[in-house]
Tab-separated table of C-alpha atoms in Angstrom:
chain	number	residue	atom	x	y	z
A	277	ALA	CA	6.409	25.335	-11.081
A	278	LEU	CA	6.813	22.046	-12.667
A	279	ALA	CA	3.872	20.655	-14.734
A	280	PRO	CA	3.372	17.843	-17.198
A	281	LEU	CA	3.128	18.505	-20.919
A	282	CYS	CA	-0.019	16.475	-20.995
A	283	LEU	CA	-1.584	18.981	-19.043
A	284	VAL	CA	-2.256	21.010	-22.346
A	285	ALA	CA	-5.932	20.158	-23.082
A	286	ALA	CA	-7.798	19.896	-26.287
A	287	ALA	CA	-7.659	23.107	-28.333
A	288	ALA	CA	-11.045	25.178	-28.261
A	289	ALA	CA	-13.442	24.172	-31.044
A	290	SER	CA	-13.692	26.603	-34.085
A	291	ASN	CA	-16.875	26.381	-36.201
A	292	GLY	CA	-16.305	25.046	-39.669
A	293	ALA	CA	-14.505	22.330	-41.347
A	294	CYS	CA	-10.857	21.343	-40.209
A	295	PRO	CA	-8.207	22.135	-42.655
A	296	THR	CA	-6.759	19.306	-44.693
A	297	ASP	CA	-3.250	20.550	-44.597
A	298	SER	CA	-2.698	21.146	-41.005
A	299	LEU	CA	0.570	20.582	-39.157
A	300	TYR	CA	-1.433	18.710	-36.606
A	301	ALA	CA	-4.149	16.306	-36.448
A	302	ASN	CA	-7.519	17.322	-36.006
A	303	LEU	CA	-10.881	15.923	-35.044
A	304	GLN	CA	-13.941	17.201	-37.182
A	305	VAL	CA	-17.495	16.432	-35.905
A	306	THR	CA	-20.537	17.448	-38.041
A	307	LEU	CA	-23.931	17.665	-36.140
A	308	THR	CA	-26.253	17.040	-39.304
A	309	ARG	CA	-29.770	16.919	-38.036
A	310	ALA	CA	-32.196	15.950	-35.380
A	311	THR	CA	-35.679	13.940	-35.625
A	312	GLY	CA	-38.465	12.117	-33.544
A	313	TYR	CA	-37.949	14.608	-30.581
A	314	ALA	CA	-41.011	15.811	-28.528
A	315	ASP	CA	-43.151	18.910	-29.176
A	316	ARG	CA	-42.810	20.612	-25.880
A	317	ASP	CA	-44.248	23.840	-26.917
A	318	GLY	CA	-47.808	22.439	-26.707
A	319	TRP	CA	-50.885	23.003	-29.018
A	320	GLY	CA	-51.114	26.321	-30.681
A	321	PHE	CA	-47.647	27.381	-30.107
A	322	GLY	CA	-45.990	25.677	-32.990
A	323	GLU	CA	-43.233	23.091	-32.886
A	324	SER	CA	-40.184	22.796	-30.576
A	325	ASP	CA	-37.487	25.641	-30.897
A	326	VAL	CA	-34.486	23.189	-30.901
A	327	TYR	CA	-30.677	23.711	-30.105
A	328	VAL	CA	-27.944	21.134	-29.002
A	329	ASP	CA	-25.123	21.708	-26.402
A	330	ALA	CA	-21.957	19.713	-27.255
A	331	THR	CA	-19.806	18.774	-24.447
A	332	PHE	CA	-16.209	17.371	-24.932
A	333	ASP	CA	-13.237	17.295	-22.779
A	334	SER	CA	-14.945	19.260	-20.075
A	335	SER	CA	-16.045	22.154	-22.412
A	336	THR	CA	-19.573	22.700	-23.847
A	337	TRP	CA	-20.344	24.457	-27.207
A	338	ARG	CA	-23.856	25.599	-28.334
A	339	THR	CA	-25.489	25.352	-31.739
A	340	ASP	CA	-27.711	27.959	-33.147
A	341	THR	CA	-31.607	27.605	-32.237
A	342	HIS	CA	-33.890	26.366	-35.118
A	343	ASP	CA	-37.406	27.554	-34.624
A	344	ASP	CA	-40.787	25.703	-35.105
A	345	THR	CA	-39.510	22.404	-36.565
A	346	GLU	CA	-39.861	18.950	-36.021
A	347	HIS	CA	-36.722	18.018	-38.088
A	348	ALA	CA	-33.996	20.333	-37.263
A	349	HIS	CA	-31.164	20.431	-40.135
A	350	PHE	CA	-28.294	21.698	-38.127
A	351	ASN	CA	-25.351	21.280	-40.477
A	352	HIS	CA	-23.109	22.293	-37.493
A	353	VAL	CA	-19.437	21.619	-37.808
A	354	TRP	CA	-16.843	21.738	-35.107
A	355	CYS	CA	-13.220	21.414	-35.684
A	356	PHE	CA	-11.246	20.284	-32.488
A	357	GLN	CA	-7.509	21.026	-33.172
A	358	GLY	CA	-4.268	19.076	-32.244
A	359	ALA	CA	-3.212	15.467	-31.552
A	360	LEU	CA	-4.359	15.959	-27.815
A	361	SER	CA	-8.059	16.498	-29.058
A	362	VAL	CA	-7.788	13.105	-30.974
A	363	GLN	CA	-6.417	11.245	-28.197
A	364	ALA	CA	-8.942	12.694	-25.632
A	365	PHE	CA	-11.755	11.793	-27.971
A	366	GLN	CA	-10.294	8.006	-28.196
A	367	VAL	CA	-10.791	8.037	-24.327
A	368	LYS	CA	-13.888	10.063	-23.480
A	369	GLY	CA	-15.895	10.503	-26.471
A	370	MET	CA	-18.538	13.350	-26.795
A	371	THR	CA	-21.971	14.108	-25.279
A	372	PHE	CA	-24.923	16.124	-26.915
A	373	LYS	CA	-28.001	17.446	-25.077
A	374	LEU	CA	-31.071	18.245	-27.355
A	375	MET	CA	-32.909	21.142	-25.789
A	376	ASP	CA	-36.170	23.155	-26.625
A	377	LYS	CA	-35.535	26.822	-26.130
A	378	ASP	CA	-38.359	28.568	-24.170
A	379	VAL	CA	-38.911	32.509	-23.289
A	380	PHE	CA	-40.696	32.490	-20.047
A	381	THR	CA	-39.864	29.202	-18.625
A	382	ALA	CA	-36.659	26.940	-18.207
A	383	ASP	CA	-35.660	25.136	-21.648
A	384	ASP	CA	-36.836	21.791	-21.982
A	385	HIS	CA	-34.736	18.967	-22.234
A	386	LEU	CA	-35.494	16.615	-25.194
A	387	GLY	CA	-32.579	14.089	-24.976
A	388	THR	CA	-29.090	13.101	-24.191
A	389	PHE	CA	-27.070	11.374	-26.328
A	390	HIS	CA	-23.607	9.861	-26.073
A	391	LEU	CA	-21.041	9.497	-28.698
A	392	PRO	CA	-18.968	6.574	-27.890
A	393	ALA	CA	-15.180	7.160	-27.647
A	394	GLY	CA	-13.148	6.424	-30.926
A	395	THR	CA	-16.450	6.397	-33.098
A	396	THR	CA	-15.814	7.754	-36.566
A	397	GLY	CA	-18.011	7.631	-39.631
A	398	ASN	CA	-21.781	8.627	-39.992
A	399	VAL	CA	-23.419	7.624	-36.641
A	400	GLU	CA	-27.206	7.685	-35.719
A	401	LEU	CA	-27.495	8.253	-31.748
A	402	LYS	CA	-30.702	7.396	-29.865
A	403	ALA	CA	-32.635	8.801	-27.102
A	404	GLY	CA	-35.938	7.407	-26.632
A	405	SER	CA	-37.928	8.576	-29.819
A	406	ALA	CA	-35.400	11.108	-30.673
A	407	ARG	CA	-32.666	10.544	-32.986
A	408	LEU	CA	-29.420	12.709	-33.689
A	409	TYR	CA	-27.331	12.199	-36.629
A	410	VAL	CA	-23.475	12.996	-36.448
A	411	ALA	CA	-20.488	12.409	-38.946
A	412	VAL	CA	-16.959	11.999	-37.277
A	413	LEU	CA	-13.895	12.385	-39.200
A	414	VAL	CA	-10.148	12.372	-37.976
A	415	ILE	CA	-8.043	14.256	-40.229
A	416	SER	CA	-4.404	13.113	-39.845
A	417	ALA	CA	-1.480	15.791	-39.739
A	418	ASN	CA	-0.013	16.542	-43.264
A	419	ASP	CA	3.521	15.270	-43.003
A	420	ASP	CA	4.674	17.411	-46.036
A	421	VAL	CA	3.380	20.642	-44.096
A	422	ALA	CA	5.021	19.461	-41.000
A	423	ILE	CA	8.436	19.126	-42.466
A	424	ALA	CA	7.963	22.589	-44.629
A	425	GLN	CA	7.006	24.428	-41.500
A	426	HIS	CA	9.986	22.817	-39.330
A	427	PRO	CA	12.966	22.910	-41.360
A	428	LYS	CA	15.119	23.392	-38.294
A	429	TYR	CA	14.878	19.842	-37.441
A	430	GLU	CA	18.500	18.771	-37.354
A	431	GLU	CA	20.314	15.550	-35.867
A	432	THR	CA	23.842	16.166	-35.373
A	433	ASP	CA	26.558	13.892	-33.817
A	434	ALA	CA	26.121	15.805	-30.667
A	435	VAL	CA	22.723	17.772	-30.643
A	436	THR	CA	19.441	17.174	-31.802
A	437	TYR	CA	17.512	20.156	-32.632
A	438	TYR	CA	13.634	19.973	-33.009
A	439	PRO	CA	10.567	21.994	-32.761
A	440	ALA	CA	8.525	21.270	-29.454
A	441	SER	CA	5.507	19.554	-31.099
A	442	TYR	CA	7.727	16.691	-31.833
A	443	VAL	CA	7.905	15.914	-28.016
A	444	LEU	CA	4.422	14.127	-28.757
A	445	PRO	CA	5.060	11.100	-30.620
A	446	ALA	CA	1.703	11.675	-32.756
A	447	ASN	CA	3.063	14.648	-34.276
A	448	LEU	CA	6.131	13.085	-35.800
A	449	PRO	CA	6.603	12.976	-39.445
A	450	PRO	CA	7.970	9.585	-41.154
A	451	GLY	CA	11.462	8.931	-40.715
A	452	VAL	CA	11.900	11.303	-37.670
A	453	ASN	CA	13.133	9.607	-34.457
A	454	PRO	CA	11.517	10.682	-31.418
A	455	PRO	CA	13.488	13.484	-29.494
A	456	MET	CA	12.567	12.529	-26.061
A	457	VAL	CA	12.037	9.125	-24.318
A	458	VAL	CA	8.388	9.159	-22.903
A	459	GLY	CA	8.454	7.755	-19.455
A	460	SER	CA	6.202	4.684	-19.053
A	461	LYS	CA	5.895	1.654	-16.848
A	462	LEU	CA	7.783	-0.104	-19.437
A	463	ASN	CA	10.888	1.802	-18.821
A	464	MET	CA	10.916	3.022	-15.368
A	465	GLU	CA	10.037	1.531	-11.780
A	466	ASP	CA	6.478	2.118	-10.595
A	467	ALA	CA	6.248	4.778	-8.219
A	468	ALA	CA	2.543	5.666	-8.962
A	469	ALA	CA	1.461	3.257	-6.111
A	470	GLN	CA	3.148	5.634	-3.615
A	471	GLY	CA	1.631	8.647	-5.093
A	472	LEU	CA	4.506	9.552	-7.211
A	473	ASP	CA	3.492	9.358	-10.711
A	474	PHE	CA	6.317	10.858	-13.122
A	475	GLU	CA	4.996	8.965	-16.381
A	476	GLY	CA	4.819	10.973	-19.557
A	477	ILE	CA	6.891	14.085	-20.669
A	478	TRP	CA	7.093	17.087	-18.197
A	479	TRP	CA	7.380	20.591	-18.792
A	480	MET	CA	9.206	23.138	-16.024
A	481	SER	CA	8.081	26.552	-16.483
A	482	ASP	CA	9.037	29.850	-14.377
A	483	ASN	CA	12.500	28.254	-13.582
A	484	PRO	CA	15.525	30.317	-12.488
A	485	VAL	CA	17.049	28.545	-15.543
A	486	ALA	CA	15.759	28.350	-19.164
A	487	GLU	CA	12.553	26.322	-19.595
A	488	GLU	CA	12.930	22.482	-19.915
A	489	LEU	CA	11.173	19.329	-21.187
A	490	VAL	CA	12.048	16.385	-18.757
A	491	SER	CA	11.543	12.538	-18.856
A	492	PHE	CA	11.715	10.456	-16.075
A	493	ALA	CA	12.425	7.319	-17.976
A	494	GLY	CA	14.724	4.842	-16.177
A	495	LEU	CA	13.706	6.146	-12.779
A	496	LYS	CA	14.624	3.811	-9.886
A	497	MET	CA	13.297	3.744	-6.471
A	498	ASN	CA	15.294	2.728	-3.236
A	499	ALA	CA	12.041	1.654	-1.541
A	500	THR	CA	8.452	0.539	-2.277
A	501	ASN	CA	6.830	2.287	0.567
A	502	PHE	CA	7.181	5.102	3.139
A	503	ALA	CA	7.051	2.892	6.078
A	504	LYS	CA	10.686	2.292	5.600
A	505	GLY	CA	11.499	5.879	5.595
A	506	PRO	CA	11.882	8.549	2.788
A	507	ILE	CA	11.692	7.341	-0.861
A	508	ASN	CA	14.621	8.195	-3.202
A	509	LEU	CA	13.960	8.397	-6.884
A	510	ALA	CA	17.172	8.211	-9.009
A	511	VAL	CA	16.738	9.644	-12.590
A	512	PRO	CA	19.569	9.269	-15.159
A	513	ASN	CA	18.892	12.851	-16.331
A	514	VAL	CA	22.220	12.956	-18.733
A	515	LYS	CA	20.978	9.872	-20.999
A	516	TYR	CA	19.685	10.318	-24.308
A	517	GLY	CA	16.176	12.057	-24.488
A	518	ARG	CA	15.934	12.584	-20.962
A	519	TRP	CA	16.252	16.625	-20.942
A	520	SER	CA	15.820	19.464	-23.505
A	521	TRP	CA	16.269	22.935	-23.622
A	522	LEU	CA	15.372	26.001	-25.371
A	523	THR	CA	17.931	26.834	-28.273
A	524	ASP	CA	18.690	30.331	-26.586
A	525	THR	CA	22.085	31.365	-25.047
A	526	MET	CA	20.916	30.095	-21.624
A	527	GLY	CA	19.738	26.754	-23.189
A	528	ASP	CA	23.213	26.295	-24.794
A	529	ILE	CA	25.089	26.869	-21.684
A	530	LEU	CA	23.012	24.392	-19.967
A	531	ARG	CA	23.145	21.704	-22.638
A	532	ARG	CA	26.811	22.042	-22.749
A	533	TYR	CA	26.946	21.896	-18.877
A	534	TYR	CA	25.164	18.582	-18.709
A	535	SER	CA	26.626	16.859	-21.765
A	536	ALA	CA	30.084	16.991	-19.945
A	537	GLY	CA	28.755	14.882	-17.233
A	538	SER	CA	28.525	11.049	-16.998
A	539	PRO	CA	25.773	9.424	-19.021
A	540	ASP	CA	25.206	7.248	-15.633
A	541	ALA	CA	25.115	10.114	-13.674
A	542	VAL	CA	21.470	10.640	-11.832
A	543	VAL	CA	19.380	13.281	-10.188
A	544	ASN	CA	17.913	12.255	-6.872
A	545	PHE	CA	14.352	13.282	-5.937
A	546	THR	CA	14.091	12.413	-2.067
A	547	PHE	CA	10.274	12.214	-0.897
A	548	SER	CA	9.339	12.136	2.777
A	549	SER	CA	5.758	11.838	1.766
A	550	PRO	CA	3.446	11.454	-1.272
A	551	THR	CA	3.252	15.308	-1.363
A	552	ARG	CA	6.714	16.746	-0.149
A	553	GLY	CA	10.208	16.111	-1.474
A	554	ASN	CA	13.437	17.558	-2.508
A	555	ILE	CA	15.539	17.723	-5.718
A	556	THR	CA	19.284	17.788	-5.643
A	557	THR	CA	20.700	19.916	-8.232
A	558	GLY	CA	24.150	20.522	-9.677
A	559	LEU	CA	23.203	24.081	-10.958
A	560	VAL	CA	24.994	25.835	-7.765
A	561	ASP	CA	28.071	26.243	-9.716
A	562	VAL	CA	26.769	27.552	-12.973
A	563	PRO	CA	27.185	31.261	-13.596
A	564	LEU	CA	24.174	33.633	-13.590
A	565	ILE	CA	21.823	30.829	-11.872
A	566	TRP	CA	23.725	29.707	-8.674
A	567	VAL	CA	20.414	28.070	-7.363
A	568	GLU	CA	20.476	26.307	-3.639
A	569	GLN	CA	21.636	23.049	-3.337
A	570	ASN	CA	18.052	21.493	-3.106
A	571	PHE	CA	14.969	22.468	-4.604
A	572	PRO	CA	12.013	21.656	-2.412
A	573	ILE	CA	9.164	19.962	-4.515
A	574	ILE	CA	5.615	20.250	-3.326
A	575	LYS	CA	2.341	18.573	-4.804
A	576	TYR	CA	-0.464	20.599	-5.823
A	577	THR	CA	-3.459	20.041	-3.652
A	578	HIS	CA	-6.540	22.233	-2.571
A	579	ASP	CA	-4.931	22.762	0.786
A	580	CYS	CA	-1.095	22.878	0.126
A	581	ASP	CA	-0.806	26.492	1.003
A	582	LYS	CA	-2.303	25.860	4.403
A	583	VAL	CA	0.198	22.956	4.822
A	584	TYR	CA	3.471	24.380	3.203
A	585	GLY	CA	2.591	28.156	2.619
A	586	LYS	CA	1.946	29.961	-0.439
A	587	ASP	CA	5.421	30.750	-1.143
A	588	PHE	CA	5.834	26.839	-1.754
A	589	CYS	CA	2.446	26.171	-3.224
A	590	ASP	CA	-0.409	28.225	-4.282
A	591	PRO	CA	-3.313	26.307	-5.509
A	592	THR	CA	-4.892	29.134	-7.335
A	593	ALA	CA	-1.792	29.600	-9.735
A	594	CYS	CA	-0.872	26.639	-11.488
A	595	ALA	CA	1.615	26.443	-14.335
A	596	GLY	CA	0.113	27.853	-17.590
A	597	THR	CA	-2.303	26.167	-19.611
A	598	SER	CA	-3.724	26.803	-23.167
A	599	ALA	CA	-7.125	25.631	-22.079
A	600	GLU	CA	-8.764	29.275	-21.840
A	601	GLY	CA	-10.775	29.446	-18.596
A	602	THR	CA	-9.443	26.526	-16.977
A	603	GLU	CA	-8.807	26.977	-13.265
A	604	CYS	CA	-5.973	25.665	-11.223
A	605	ALA	CA	-8.652	23.872	-9.259
A	606	ASP	CA	-10.054	22.202	-11.994
A	607	LEU	CA	-6.180	20.798	-13.059
A	608	ILE	CA	-5.903	19.558	-9.604
A	609	ASP	CA	-9.273	17.483	-9.786
A	610	GLN	CA	-8.439	16.138	-13.513
A	611	TYR	CA	-4.755	15.322	-12.747
A	612	PRO	CA	-4.317	14.381	-9.198
A	613	ASN	CA	-1.156	12.509	-9.873
A	614	ASP	CA	0.706	15.074	-12.216
A	615	MET	CA	0.440	18.824	-10.641
A	616	TRP	CA	3.811	19.641	-8.662
A	617	SER	CA	5.159	23.103	-7.682
A	618	ARG	CA	8.734	23.888	-7.096
A	619	PRO	CA	9.686	27.519	-5.747
A	620	THR	CA	11.728	29.405	-8.169
């Protein structure tokens, strides 16, 4: 399958403060207390028994319940690990629901609070008379730790060796050049209007060849719409920072094979529609691989198996994700322009 690296969702939250010597940037959110909420238990039954559901990047976490209190002191800390968590918070923010726990009836809703995207510091959130107090801290990656843990970063005249985390510019320590060129509208023709969005850095998994990281920077189109026929995307895959391979035997063979080609050479992606295309490959002559001349490429949709067959696209089996419990259907909904499959 062919899937973008950006599909890796924010890491699951852990309770407790984030480490200050982390290899990656982390987002720390502390729910300190809640006040001013209604007493839904009624006269003679004490005060509300409150807890909070916190939702961030499509996942929800619950605090402990504080019984019989009109001022709940939670002091609950979540650590969302990784640069992608920080980036997701910059875009989406976070939502809290204050609830009253009941035994014999449904829990009562006491207020919904939204923490605006990118907010940091001590924040008072309001929902009617209820107040929620939150502290947000973004902890930058410790560059010394990054360098110490990745001593194998090396630039030679011919090859750059680097840890995979350095593909994301946010993870680069000072003085280290980005090993890959991130595809964007600034360095590639805009095919997204035709439903062909190849921005960012992409990860190829489950290949008959070693796993690869791919950039489509420099992409050019021969047409602007399908009314004129198939659209060809020419990708200069031999230029600097366009492809990376694992540092194993097969990856070394592939790197040497492609480095012998012209830096002006391109790989052609020919699409007959926004959901179906072919990739031309030169790997037909590489020993132990010998793939067919063209790879079909199919866009993941909820019914792609009905259109193209499960051998070509199975919407229940997307490329791997580190987000535990995430279903393929969720990824199709969240990233409609990013999920593609390729039979292996």
